[in-house]
mmCIF file of C-alpha atoms and ligand atoms in Angstrom:
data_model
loop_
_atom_site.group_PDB
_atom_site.id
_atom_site.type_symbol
_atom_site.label_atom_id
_atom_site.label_comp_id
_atom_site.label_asym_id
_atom_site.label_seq_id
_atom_site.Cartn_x
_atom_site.Cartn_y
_atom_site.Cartn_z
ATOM 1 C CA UNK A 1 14.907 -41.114 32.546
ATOM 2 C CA UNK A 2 12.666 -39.655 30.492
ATOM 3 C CA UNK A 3 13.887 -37.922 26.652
ATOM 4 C CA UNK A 4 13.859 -34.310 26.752
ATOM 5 C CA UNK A 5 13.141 -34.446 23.834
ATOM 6 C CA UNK A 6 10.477 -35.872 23.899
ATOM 7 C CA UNK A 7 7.002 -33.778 24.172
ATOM 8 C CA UNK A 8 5.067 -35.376 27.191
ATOM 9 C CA UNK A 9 1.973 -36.650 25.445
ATOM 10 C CA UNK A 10 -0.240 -34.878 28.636
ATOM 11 C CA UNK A 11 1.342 -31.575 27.562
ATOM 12 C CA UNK A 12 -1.343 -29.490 26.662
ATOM 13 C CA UNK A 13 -0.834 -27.334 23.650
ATOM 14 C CA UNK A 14 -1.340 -24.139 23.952
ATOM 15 C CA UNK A 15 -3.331 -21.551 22.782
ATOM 16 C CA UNK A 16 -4.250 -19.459 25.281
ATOM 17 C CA UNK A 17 -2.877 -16.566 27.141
ATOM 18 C CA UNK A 18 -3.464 -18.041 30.826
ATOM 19 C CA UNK A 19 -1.922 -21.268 28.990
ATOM 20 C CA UNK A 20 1.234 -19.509 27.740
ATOM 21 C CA UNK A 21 1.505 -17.345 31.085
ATOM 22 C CA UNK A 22 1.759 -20.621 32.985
ATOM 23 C CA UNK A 23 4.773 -22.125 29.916
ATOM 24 C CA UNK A 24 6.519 -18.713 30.949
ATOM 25 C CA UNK A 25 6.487 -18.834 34.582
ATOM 26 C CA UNK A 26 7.555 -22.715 34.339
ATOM 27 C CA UNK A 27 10.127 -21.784 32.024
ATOM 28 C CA UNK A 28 11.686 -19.028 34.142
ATOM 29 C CA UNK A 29 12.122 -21.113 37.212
ATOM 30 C CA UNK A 30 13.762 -24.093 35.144
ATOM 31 C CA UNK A 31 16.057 -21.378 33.187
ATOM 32 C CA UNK A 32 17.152 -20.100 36.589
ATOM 33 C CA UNK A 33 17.877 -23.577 37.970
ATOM 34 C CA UNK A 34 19.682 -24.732 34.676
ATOM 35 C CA UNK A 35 22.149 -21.375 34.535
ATOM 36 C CA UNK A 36 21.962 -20.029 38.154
ATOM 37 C CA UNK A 37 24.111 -16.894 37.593
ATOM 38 C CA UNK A 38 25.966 -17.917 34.774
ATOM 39 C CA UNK A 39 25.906 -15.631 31.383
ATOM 40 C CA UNK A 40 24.182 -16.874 28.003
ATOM 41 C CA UNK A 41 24.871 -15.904 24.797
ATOM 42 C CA UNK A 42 22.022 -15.731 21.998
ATOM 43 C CA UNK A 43 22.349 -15.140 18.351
ATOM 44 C CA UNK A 44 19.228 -12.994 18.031
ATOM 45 C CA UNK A 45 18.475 -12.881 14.240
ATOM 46 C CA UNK A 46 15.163 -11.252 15.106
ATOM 47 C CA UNK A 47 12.425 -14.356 13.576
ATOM 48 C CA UNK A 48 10.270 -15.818 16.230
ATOM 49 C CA UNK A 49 11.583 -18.114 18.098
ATOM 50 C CA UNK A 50 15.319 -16.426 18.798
ATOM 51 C CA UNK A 51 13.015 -13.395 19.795
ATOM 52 C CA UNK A 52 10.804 -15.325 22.118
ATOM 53 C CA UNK A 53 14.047 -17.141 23.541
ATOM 54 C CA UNK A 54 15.459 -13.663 24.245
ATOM 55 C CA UNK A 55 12.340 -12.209 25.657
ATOM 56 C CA UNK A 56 12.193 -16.017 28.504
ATOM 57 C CA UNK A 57 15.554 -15.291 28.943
ATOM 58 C CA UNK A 58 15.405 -11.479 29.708
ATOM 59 C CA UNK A 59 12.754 -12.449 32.074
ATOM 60 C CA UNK A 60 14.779 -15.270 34.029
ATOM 61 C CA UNK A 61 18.102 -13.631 34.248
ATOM 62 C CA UNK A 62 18.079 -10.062 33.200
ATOM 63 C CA UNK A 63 21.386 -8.621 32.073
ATOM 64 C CA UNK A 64 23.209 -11.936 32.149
ATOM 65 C CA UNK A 65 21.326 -12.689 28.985
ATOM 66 C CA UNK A 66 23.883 -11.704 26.208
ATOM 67 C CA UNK A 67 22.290 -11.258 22.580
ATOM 68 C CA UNK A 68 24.037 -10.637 19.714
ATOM 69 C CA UNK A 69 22.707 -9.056 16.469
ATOM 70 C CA UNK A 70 25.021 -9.897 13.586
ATOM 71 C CA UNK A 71 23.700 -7.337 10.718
ATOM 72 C CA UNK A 72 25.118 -8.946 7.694
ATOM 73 C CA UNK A 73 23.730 -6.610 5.084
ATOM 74 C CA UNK A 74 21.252 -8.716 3.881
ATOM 75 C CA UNK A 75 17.812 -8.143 6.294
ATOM 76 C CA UNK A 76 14.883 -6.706 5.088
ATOM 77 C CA UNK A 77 14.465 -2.936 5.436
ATOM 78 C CA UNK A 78 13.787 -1.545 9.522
ATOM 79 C CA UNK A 79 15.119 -5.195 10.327
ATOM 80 C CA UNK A 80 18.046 -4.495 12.679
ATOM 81 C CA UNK A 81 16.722 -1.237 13.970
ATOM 82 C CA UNK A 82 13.320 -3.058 15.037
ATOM 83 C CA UNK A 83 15.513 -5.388 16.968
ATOM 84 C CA UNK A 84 17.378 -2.864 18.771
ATOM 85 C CA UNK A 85 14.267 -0.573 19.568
ATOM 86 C CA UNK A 86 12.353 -3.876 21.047
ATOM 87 C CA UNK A 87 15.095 -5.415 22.905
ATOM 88 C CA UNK A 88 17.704 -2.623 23.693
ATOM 89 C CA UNK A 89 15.130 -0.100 24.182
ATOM 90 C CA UNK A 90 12.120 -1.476 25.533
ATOM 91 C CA UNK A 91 13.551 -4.736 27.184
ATOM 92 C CA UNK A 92 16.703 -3.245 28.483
ATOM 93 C CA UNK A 93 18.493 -6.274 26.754
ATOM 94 C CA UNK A 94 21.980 -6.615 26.811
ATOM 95 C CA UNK A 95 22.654 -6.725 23.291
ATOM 96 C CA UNK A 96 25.413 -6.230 20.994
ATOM 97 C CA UNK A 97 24.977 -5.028 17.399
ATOM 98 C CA UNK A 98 27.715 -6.484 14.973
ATOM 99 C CA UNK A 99 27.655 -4.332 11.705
ATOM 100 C CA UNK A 100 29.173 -6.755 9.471
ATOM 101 C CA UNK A 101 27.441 -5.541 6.266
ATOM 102 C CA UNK A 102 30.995 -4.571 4.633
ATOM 103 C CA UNK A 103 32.582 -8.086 5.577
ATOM 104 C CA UNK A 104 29.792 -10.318 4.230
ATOM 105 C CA UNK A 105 29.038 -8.029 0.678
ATOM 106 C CA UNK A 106 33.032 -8.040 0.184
ATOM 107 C CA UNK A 107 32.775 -11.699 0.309
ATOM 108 C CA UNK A 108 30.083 -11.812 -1.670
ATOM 109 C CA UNK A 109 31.710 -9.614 -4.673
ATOM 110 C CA UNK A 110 31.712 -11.664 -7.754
ATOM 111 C CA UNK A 111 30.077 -14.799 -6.189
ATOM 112 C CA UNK A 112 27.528 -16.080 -8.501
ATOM 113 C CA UNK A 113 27.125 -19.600 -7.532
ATOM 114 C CA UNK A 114 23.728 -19.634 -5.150
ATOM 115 C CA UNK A 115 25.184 -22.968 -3.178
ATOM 116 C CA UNK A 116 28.814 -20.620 -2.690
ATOM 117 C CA UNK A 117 26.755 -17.569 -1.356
ATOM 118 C CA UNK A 118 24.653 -19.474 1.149
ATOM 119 C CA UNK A 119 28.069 -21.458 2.065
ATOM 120 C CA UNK A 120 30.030 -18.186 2.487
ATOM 121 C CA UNK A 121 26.692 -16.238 4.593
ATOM 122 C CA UNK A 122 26.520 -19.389 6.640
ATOM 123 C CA UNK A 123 30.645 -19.922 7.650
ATOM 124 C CA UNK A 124 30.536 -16.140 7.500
ATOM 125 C CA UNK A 125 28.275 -15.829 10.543
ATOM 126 C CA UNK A 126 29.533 -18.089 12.442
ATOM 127 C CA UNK A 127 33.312 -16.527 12.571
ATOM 128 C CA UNK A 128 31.754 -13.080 13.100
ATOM 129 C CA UNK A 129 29.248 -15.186 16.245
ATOM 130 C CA UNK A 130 32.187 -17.209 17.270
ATOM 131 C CA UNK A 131 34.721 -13.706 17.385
ATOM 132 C CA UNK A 132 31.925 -12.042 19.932
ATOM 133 C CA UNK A 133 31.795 -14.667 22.148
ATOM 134 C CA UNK A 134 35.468 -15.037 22.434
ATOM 135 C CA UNK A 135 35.934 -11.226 23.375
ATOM 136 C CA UNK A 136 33.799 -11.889 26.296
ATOM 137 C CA UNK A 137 34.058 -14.066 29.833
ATOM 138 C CA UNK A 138 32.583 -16.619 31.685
ATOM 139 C CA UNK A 139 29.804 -17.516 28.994
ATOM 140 C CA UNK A 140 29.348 -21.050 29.861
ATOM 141 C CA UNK A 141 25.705 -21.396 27.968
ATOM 142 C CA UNK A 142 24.322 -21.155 24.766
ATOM 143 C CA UNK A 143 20.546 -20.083 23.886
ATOM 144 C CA UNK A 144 18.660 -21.745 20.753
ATOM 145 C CA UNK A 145 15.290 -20.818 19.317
ATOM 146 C CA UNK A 146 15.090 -25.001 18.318
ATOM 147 C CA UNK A 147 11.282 -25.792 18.534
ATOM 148 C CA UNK A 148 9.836 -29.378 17.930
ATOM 149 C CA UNK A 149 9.561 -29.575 14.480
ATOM 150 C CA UNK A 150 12.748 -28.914 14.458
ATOM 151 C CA UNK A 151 13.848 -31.848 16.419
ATOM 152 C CA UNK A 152 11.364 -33.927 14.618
ATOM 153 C CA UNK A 153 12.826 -33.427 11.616
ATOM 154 C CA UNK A 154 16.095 -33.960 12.799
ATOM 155 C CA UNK A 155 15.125 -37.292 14.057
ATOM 156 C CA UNK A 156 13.235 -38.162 10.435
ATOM 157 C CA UNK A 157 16.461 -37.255 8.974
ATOM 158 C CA UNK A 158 14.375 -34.628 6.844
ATOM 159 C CA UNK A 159 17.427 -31.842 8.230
ATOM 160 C CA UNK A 160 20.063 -31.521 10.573
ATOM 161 C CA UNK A 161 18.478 -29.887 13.976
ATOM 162 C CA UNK A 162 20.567 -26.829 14.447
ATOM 163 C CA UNK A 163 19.757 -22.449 14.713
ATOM 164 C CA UNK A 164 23.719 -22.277 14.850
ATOM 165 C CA UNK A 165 25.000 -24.452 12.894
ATOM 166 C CA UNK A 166 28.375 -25.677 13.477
ATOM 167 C CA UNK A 167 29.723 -23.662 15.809
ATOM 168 C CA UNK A 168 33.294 -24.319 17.004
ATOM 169 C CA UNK A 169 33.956 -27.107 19.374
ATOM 170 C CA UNK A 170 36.105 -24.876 21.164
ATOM 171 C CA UNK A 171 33.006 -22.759 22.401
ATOM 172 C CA UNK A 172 31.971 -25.258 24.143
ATOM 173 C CA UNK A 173 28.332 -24.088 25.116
ATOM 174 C CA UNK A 174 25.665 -26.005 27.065
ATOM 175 C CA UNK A 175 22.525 -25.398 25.725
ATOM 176 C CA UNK A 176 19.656 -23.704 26.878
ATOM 177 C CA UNK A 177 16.464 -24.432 25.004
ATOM 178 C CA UNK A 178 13.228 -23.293 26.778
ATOM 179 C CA UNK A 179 10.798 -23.518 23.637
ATOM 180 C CA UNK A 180 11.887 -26.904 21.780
ATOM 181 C CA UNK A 181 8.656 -29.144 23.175
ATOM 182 C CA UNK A 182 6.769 -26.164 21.357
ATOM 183 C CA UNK A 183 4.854 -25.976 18.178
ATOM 184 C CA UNK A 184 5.439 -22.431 15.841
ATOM 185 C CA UNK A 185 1.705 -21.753 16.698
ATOM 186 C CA UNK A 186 2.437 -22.319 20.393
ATOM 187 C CA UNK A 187 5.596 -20.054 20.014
ATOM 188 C CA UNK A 188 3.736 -16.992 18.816
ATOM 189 C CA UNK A 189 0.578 -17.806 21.279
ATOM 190 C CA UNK A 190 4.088 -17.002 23.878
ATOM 191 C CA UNK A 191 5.146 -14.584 22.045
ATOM 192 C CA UNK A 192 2.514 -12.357 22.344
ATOM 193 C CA UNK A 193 2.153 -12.860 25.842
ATOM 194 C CA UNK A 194 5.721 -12.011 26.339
ATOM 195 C CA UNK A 195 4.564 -8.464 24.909
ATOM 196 C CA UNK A 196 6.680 -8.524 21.771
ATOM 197 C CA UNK A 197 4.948 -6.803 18.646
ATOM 198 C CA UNK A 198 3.275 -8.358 16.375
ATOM 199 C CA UNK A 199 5.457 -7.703 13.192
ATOM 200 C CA UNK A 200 7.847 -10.013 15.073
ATOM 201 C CA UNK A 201 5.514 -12.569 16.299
ATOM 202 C CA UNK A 202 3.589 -13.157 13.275
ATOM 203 C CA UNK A 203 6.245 -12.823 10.421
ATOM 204 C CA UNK A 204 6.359 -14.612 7.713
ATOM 205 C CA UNK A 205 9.103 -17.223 7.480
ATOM 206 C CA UNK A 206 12.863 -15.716 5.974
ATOM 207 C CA UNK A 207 15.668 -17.195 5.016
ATOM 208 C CA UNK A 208 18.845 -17.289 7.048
ATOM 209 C CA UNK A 209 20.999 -15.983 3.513
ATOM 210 C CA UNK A 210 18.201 -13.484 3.459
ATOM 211 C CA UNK A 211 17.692 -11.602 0.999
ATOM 212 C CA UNK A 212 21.005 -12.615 -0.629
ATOM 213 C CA UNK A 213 19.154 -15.482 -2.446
ATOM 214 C CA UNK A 214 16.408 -12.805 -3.785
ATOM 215 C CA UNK A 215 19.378 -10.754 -5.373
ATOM 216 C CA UNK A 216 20.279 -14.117 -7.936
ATOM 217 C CA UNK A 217 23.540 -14.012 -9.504
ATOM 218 C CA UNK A 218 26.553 -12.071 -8.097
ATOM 219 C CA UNK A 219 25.151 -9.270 -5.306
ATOM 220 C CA UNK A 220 25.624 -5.825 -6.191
ATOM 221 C CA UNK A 221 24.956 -2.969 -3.646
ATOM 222 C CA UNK A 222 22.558 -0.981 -6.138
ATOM 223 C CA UNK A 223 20.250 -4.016 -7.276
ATOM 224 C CA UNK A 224 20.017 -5.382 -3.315
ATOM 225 C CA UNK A 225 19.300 -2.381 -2.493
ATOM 226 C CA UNK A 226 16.393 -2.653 -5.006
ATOM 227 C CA UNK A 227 15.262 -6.005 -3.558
ATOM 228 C CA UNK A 228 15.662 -4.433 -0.167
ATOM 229 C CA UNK A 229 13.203 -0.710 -1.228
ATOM 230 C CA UNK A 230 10.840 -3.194 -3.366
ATOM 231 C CA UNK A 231 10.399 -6.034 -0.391
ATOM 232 C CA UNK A 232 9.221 -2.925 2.004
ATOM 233 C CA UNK A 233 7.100 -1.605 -0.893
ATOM 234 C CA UNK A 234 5.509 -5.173 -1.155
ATOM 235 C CA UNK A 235 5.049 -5.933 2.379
ATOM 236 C CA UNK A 236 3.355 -2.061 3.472
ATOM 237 C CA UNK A 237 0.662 -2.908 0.152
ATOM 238 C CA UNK A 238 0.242 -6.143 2.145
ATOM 239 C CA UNK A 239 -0.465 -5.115 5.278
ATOM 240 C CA UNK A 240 -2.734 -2.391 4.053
ATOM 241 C CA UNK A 241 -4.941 -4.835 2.128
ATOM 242 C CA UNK A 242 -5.166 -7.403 5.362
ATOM 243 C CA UNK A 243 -2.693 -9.820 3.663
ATOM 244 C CA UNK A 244 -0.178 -9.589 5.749
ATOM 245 C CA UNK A 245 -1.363 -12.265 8.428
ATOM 246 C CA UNK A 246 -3.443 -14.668 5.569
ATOM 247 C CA UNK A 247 -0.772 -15.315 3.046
ATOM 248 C CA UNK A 248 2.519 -17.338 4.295
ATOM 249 C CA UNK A 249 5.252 -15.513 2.273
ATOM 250 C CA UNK A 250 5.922 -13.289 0.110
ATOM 251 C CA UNK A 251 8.732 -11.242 -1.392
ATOM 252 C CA UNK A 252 10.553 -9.315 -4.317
ATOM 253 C CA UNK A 253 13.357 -10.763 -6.412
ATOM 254 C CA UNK A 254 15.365 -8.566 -8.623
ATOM 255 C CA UNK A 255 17.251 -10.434 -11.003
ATOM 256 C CA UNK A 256 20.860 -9.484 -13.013
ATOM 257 C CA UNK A 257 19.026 -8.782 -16.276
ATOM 258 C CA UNK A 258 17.817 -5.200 -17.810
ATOM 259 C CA UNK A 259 15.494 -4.331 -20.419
ATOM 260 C CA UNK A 260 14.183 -1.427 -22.282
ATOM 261 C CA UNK A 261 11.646 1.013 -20.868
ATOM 262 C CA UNK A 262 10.546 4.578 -20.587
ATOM 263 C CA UNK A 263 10.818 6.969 -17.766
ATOM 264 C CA UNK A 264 10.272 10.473 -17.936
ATOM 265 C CA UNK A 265 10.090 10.278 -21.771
ATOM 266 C CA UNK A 266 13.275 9.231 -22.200
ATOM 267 C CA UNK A 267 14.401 5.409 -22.856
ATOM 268 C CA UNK A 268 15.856 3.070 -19.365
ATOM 269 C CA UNK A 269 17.418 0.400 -19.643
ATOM 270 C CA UNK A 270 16.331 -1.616 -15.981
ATOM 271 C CA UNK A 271 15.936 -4.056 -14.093
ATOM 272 C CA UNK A 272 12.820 -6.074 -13.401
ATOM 273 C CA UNK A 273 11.269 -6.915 -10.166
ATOM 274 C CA UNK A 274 9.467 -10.197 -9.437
ATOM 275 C CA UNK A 275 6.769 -10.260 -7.345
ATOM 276 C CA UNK A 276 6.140 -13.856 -5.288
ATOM 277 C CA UNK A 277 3.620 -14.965 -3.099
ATOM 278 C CA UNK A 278 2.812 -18.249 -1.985
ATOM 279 C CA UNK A 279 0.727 -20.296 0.159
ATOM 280 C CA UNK A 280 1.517 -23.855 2.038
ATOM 281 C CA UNK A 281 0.743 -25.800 4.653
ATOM 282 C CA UNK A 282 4.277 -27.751 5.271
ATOM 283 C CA UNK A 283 6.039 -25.760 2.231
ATOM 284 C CA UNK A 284 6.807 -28.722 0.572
ATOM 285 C CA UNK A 285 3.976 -28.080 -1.896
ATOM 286 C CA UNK A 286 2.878 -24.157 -2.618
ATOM 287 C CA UNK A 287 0.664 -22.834 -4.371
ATOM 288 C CA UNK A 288 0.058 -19.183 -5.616
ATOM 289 C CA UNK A 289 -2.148 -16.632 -3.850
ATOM 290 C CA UNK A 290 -4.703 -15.372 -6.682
ATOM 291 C CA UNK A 291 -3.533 -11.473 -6.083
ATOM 292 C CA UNK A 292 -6.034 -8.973 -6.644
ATOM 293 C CA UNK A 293 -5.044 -7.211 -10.598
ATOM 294 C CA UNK A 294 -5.965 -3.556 -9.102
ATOM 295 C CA UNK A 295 -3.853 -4.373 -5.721
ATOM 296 C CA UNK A 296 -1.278 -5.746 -8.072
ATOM 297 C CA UNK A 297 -1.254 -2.700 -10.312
ATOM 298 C CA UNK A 298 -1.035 -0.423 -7.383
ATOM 299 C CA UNK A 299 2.132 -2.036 -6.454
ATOM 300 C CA UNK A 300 3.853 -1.972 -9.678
ATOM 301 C CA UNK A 301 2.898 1.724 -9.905
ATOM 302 C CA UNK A 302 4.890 2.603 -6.946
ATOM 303 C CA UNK A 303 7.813 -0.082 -7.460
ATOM 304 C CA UNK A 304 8.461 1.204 -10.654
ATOM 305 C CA UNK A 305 8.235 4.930 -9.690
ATOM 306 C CA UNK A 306 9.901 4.757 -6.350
ATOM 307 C CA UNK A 307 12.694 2.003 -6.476
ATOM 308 C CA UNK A 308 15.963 3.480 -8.436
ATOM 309 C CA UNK A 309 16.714 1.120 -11.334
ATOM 310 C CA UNK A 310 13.570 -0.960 -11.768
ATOM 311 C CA UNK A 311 11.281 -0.377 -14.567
ATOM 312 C CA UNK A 312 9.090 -3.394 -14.522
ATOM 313 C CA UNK A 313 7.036 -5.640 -12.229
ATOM 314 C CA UNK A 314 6.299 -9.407 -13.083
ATOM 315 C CA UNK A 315 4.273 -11.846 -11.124
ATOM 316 C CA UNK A 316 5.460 -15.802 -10.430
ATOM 317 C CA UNK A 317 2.318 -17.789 -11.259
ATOM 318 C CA UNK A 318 4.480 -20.908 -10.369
ATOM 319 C CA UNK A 319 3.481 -23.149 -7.744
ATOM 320 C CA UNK A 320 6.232 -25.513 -6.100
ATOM 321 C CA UNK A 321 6.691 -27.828 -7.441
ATOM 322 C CA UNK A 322 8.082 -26.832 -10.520
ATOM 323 C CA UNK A 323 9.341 -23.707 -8.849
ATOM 324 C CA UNK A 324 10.706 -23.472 -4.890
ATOM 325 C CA UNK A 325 9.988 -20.600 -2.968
ATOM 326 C CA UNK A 326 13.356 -18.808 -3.043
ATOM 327 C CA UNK A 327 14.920 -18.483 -6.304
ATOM 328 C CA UNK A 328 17.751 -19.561 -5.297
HETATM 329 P P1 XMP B 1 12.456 -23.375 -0.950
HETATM 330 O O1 XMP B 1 13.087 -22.259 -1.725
HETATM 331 O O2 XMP B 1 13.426 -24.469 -0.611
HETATM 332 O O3 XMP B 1 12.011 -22.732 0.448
HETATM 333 O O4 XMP B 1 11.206 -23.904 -1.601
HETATM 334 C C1 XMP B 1 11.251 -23.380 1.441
HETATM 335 C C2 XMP B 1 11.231 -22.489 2.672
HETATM 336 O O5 XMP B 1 12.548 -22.444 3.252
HETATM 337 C C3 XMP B 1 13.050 -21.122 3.227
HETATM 338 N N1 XMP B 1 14.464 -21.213 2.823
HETATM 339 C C4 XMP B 1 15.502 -21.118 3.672
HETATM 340 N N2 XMP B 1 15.551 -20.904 5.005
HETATM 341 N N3 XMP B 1 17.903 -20.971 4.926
HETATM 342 C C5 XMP B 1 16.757 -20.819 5.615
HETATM 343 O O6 XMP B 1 16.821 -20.588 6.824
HETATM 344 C C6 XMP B 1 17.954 -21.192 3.592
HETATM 345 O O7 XMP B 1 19.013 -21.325 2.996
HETATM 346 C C7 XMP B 1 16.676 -21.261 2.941
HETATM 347 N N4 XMP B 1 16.315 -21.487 1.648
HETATM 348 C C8 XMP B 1 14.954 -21.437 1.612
HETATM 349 C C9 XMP B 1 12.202 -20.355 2.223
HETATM 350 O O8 XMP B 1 12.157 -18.966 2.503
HETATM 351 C C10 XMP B 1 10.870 -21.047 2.387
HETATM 352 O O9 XMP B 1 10.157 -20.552 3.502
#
C-alpha cells in the first residue's frame, strides 16, 4: 500500500487557482468518505493551516465540523474577534469560543522561567481542549492543520510532528488531515481560494506561547498589554509601508526593565519597547530587514505617545545566529 505520507512524486504543486479548486473538490469528497456523518473537532488557533482545515471542513460537512477557539490571553490584538467574524459570521461555523485568558495569566503569575511558561501555555491548552471535547458527544475525529514539512521534519527527527501535542489517550481521535501532502505556499494558494482574507492567509508565522514569550520575565497584565497595543502599532506601520507581505516576521518585545524619561515635562520612569524584524528562508539563519530611519521614527513617535508605560523604542540589529527570533 502506498504511505500516506508520502507526497506522490506526480502531484503537481500548486499554484494556481483552477489547481487549488481541483485540491478542494478532491479533498471534500475524500473528507466525506473518511467521516461520513460523524462530528470533528478542530482546535482553530486562527494561523493558516488550522484556518484552511476549518474552511475544507466547513465545506465537506457543514455543522458537524466542531472548532474550538481557546483565547488564552496571549493573541495579538483583533486576534480572536477576526476568528469569530470569519468563521462564526461569515462561514456559519460551528465554533466555540473558550475565554480562558484568566486561567492561563493566573498560571502565569510569578513564572519567570521562559521553558516553565511555554510548559504551563502548552499543558494549559490542552486541559482547557481536552475539557471541550469531553462536554460534547459522538466526536469520533480529530482535525490537524499538519502540512508536509511538518511530517518531514518529523521523519528527520528535526521535531516531533504534532498541532496538538499530546493530547490524552483517552480522546481517542482518528485523524483527519486534508492538507499534510501540502507545501505552506500551496496552503495559502488554497487558502485564498477558499475565500478566507488575506490577513489570515498571508500572516506571518506566531508562536503557539504567543505573545507570552515577547513579555520576558514574569507576565504582568499592564506590560502585555503593552506588547499587545505596540505589536498592532508595529504591524498597521507595516502594512501601510507595503511590508507587511515582503518581510517574514516581525514583532514588539517589552521587557521587565524601566528607565528614565520625560513625558509631558515631567520625569517617567518606563519601559522600553523592542522593535524586531527579520528575514529567512528556513529560519534557521535570519537576518535583519534594513528598516527605513524615517519609517522607524514614525513608529517610535506613536509607540511612545500612544502605548501606556513605554517611553522608548530600540531596534534588534541581531541576526540569528547569535540571537533567535523570539526572545525567549
Ligand atoms: P526562534 O526563536 O527559535 O524561532 O529562533 C524560530 C521560529 O519559531 C517560532 N517559535 C515558536 N513557534 N512555539 C511555536 O509554535 C514556540 O514555542 C516557538 N518558539 C519560537 C518563532 O516565532 C520563529 O518563527
Amino acid at each position: 500500500m502506498a504511505d500516506s505520507n508520502k507526497r506522490p512524486d506526480s502531484m503537481e504543486r500548486i499554484t494556481t487557482e483552477a489547481q487549488a479548486q481541483a485540491f478542494i473538490d478532491e479533498q471534500i469528497a475524500l473528507i466525506r468518505e473518511q467521516v461520513k456523518d460523524s462530528k470533528v473537532l478542530l482546535a482553530l488557533s486562527g494561523g493558516v493551516d488550522s484556518s484552511v482545515v476549518a474552511a475544507l471542513l466547513i465545506k465537506a460537512i457543514g455543522q458537524n465540523l466542531v472548532c474550538v477557539h481557546v483565547n488564552h490571553g496571549l493573541l495579538r490584538k483583533g486576534e480572536p474577534e477576526m476568528v469569530c467574524k470569519v468563521f462564526r459570521d461569515e462561514m456559519n461555523a460551528n465554533l466555540i469560543y473558550v475565554d480562558a485568558v484568566d486561567r492561563f495569566l493566573g498560571l502565569l503569575e510569578g513564572v519567570t522561567d521562559p521553558e516553565q511558561k511555554r510548559h504551563i501555555i502548552g499543558e494549559e491548552f490542552i486541559k482547557v481542549f481536552a475539557e471541550e471535547a469531553s462536554k460534547l458527544q459522538g466526536i469520533r475525529y480529530l482535525g490537524q492543520g499538519t502540512i508536509y514539512p511538518d511530517i518531514l521534519e518529523s521523519e528527520q527527527g528535526i521535531k516531533a510532528h504534532h498541532n496538538v501535542g499530546g493530547l490524552p489517550p483517552e480522546l481517542n481521535f482518528e485523524l483527519v488531515e486534508p492538507v499534510k501532502l501540502l507545501y505552506k505556499d500551496e496552503v495559502r494558494v488554497v487558502g485564498k481560494a477558499l475565500g478566507l482574507p488575506d490577513g489570515m492567509v498571508f500572516r506571518q508565522p506566531f508562536p503557539g506561547p504567543g505573545l507570552g514569550v515577547r513579555c520576558p520575565g514574569a507576565i504582568t497584565r499592564d506590560r502585555l498589554e503593552a506588547v499587545r497595543e505596540s505589536d498592532a502599532i508595529l504591524r498597521e506601520e507595516f502594512e501601510k509601508a507595503g511590508l507587511a507581505g515582503k518581510v517574514w516576521q516581525y514583532f514588539t518585545v517589552v521587557p521587565d526593565f524601566k528607565s528614565t524619561g520625560i513625558k509631558d515635562g515631567k520625569r517617567a520612569f518606563e519601559w522600553m519597547c523592542i522593535v524586531r524584524a527579520i528575514n529567512t528562508v528556513d529560519v534557521v539563519e535570519c537576518t535583519v530587514e534594513p528598516i527605513d530611519y524615517d519609517l522607524m521614527c514614525h513608529i517610535t513617535d506613536r509607540i511612545t505617545h500612544e502605548v501606556p508605560g513605554i517611553n522608548r523604542v530600540l531596534y534588534d540589529y541581531t541576526p540569528k545566529p547569535t540571537g533567535t527570533v523570539e526572545f525567549e
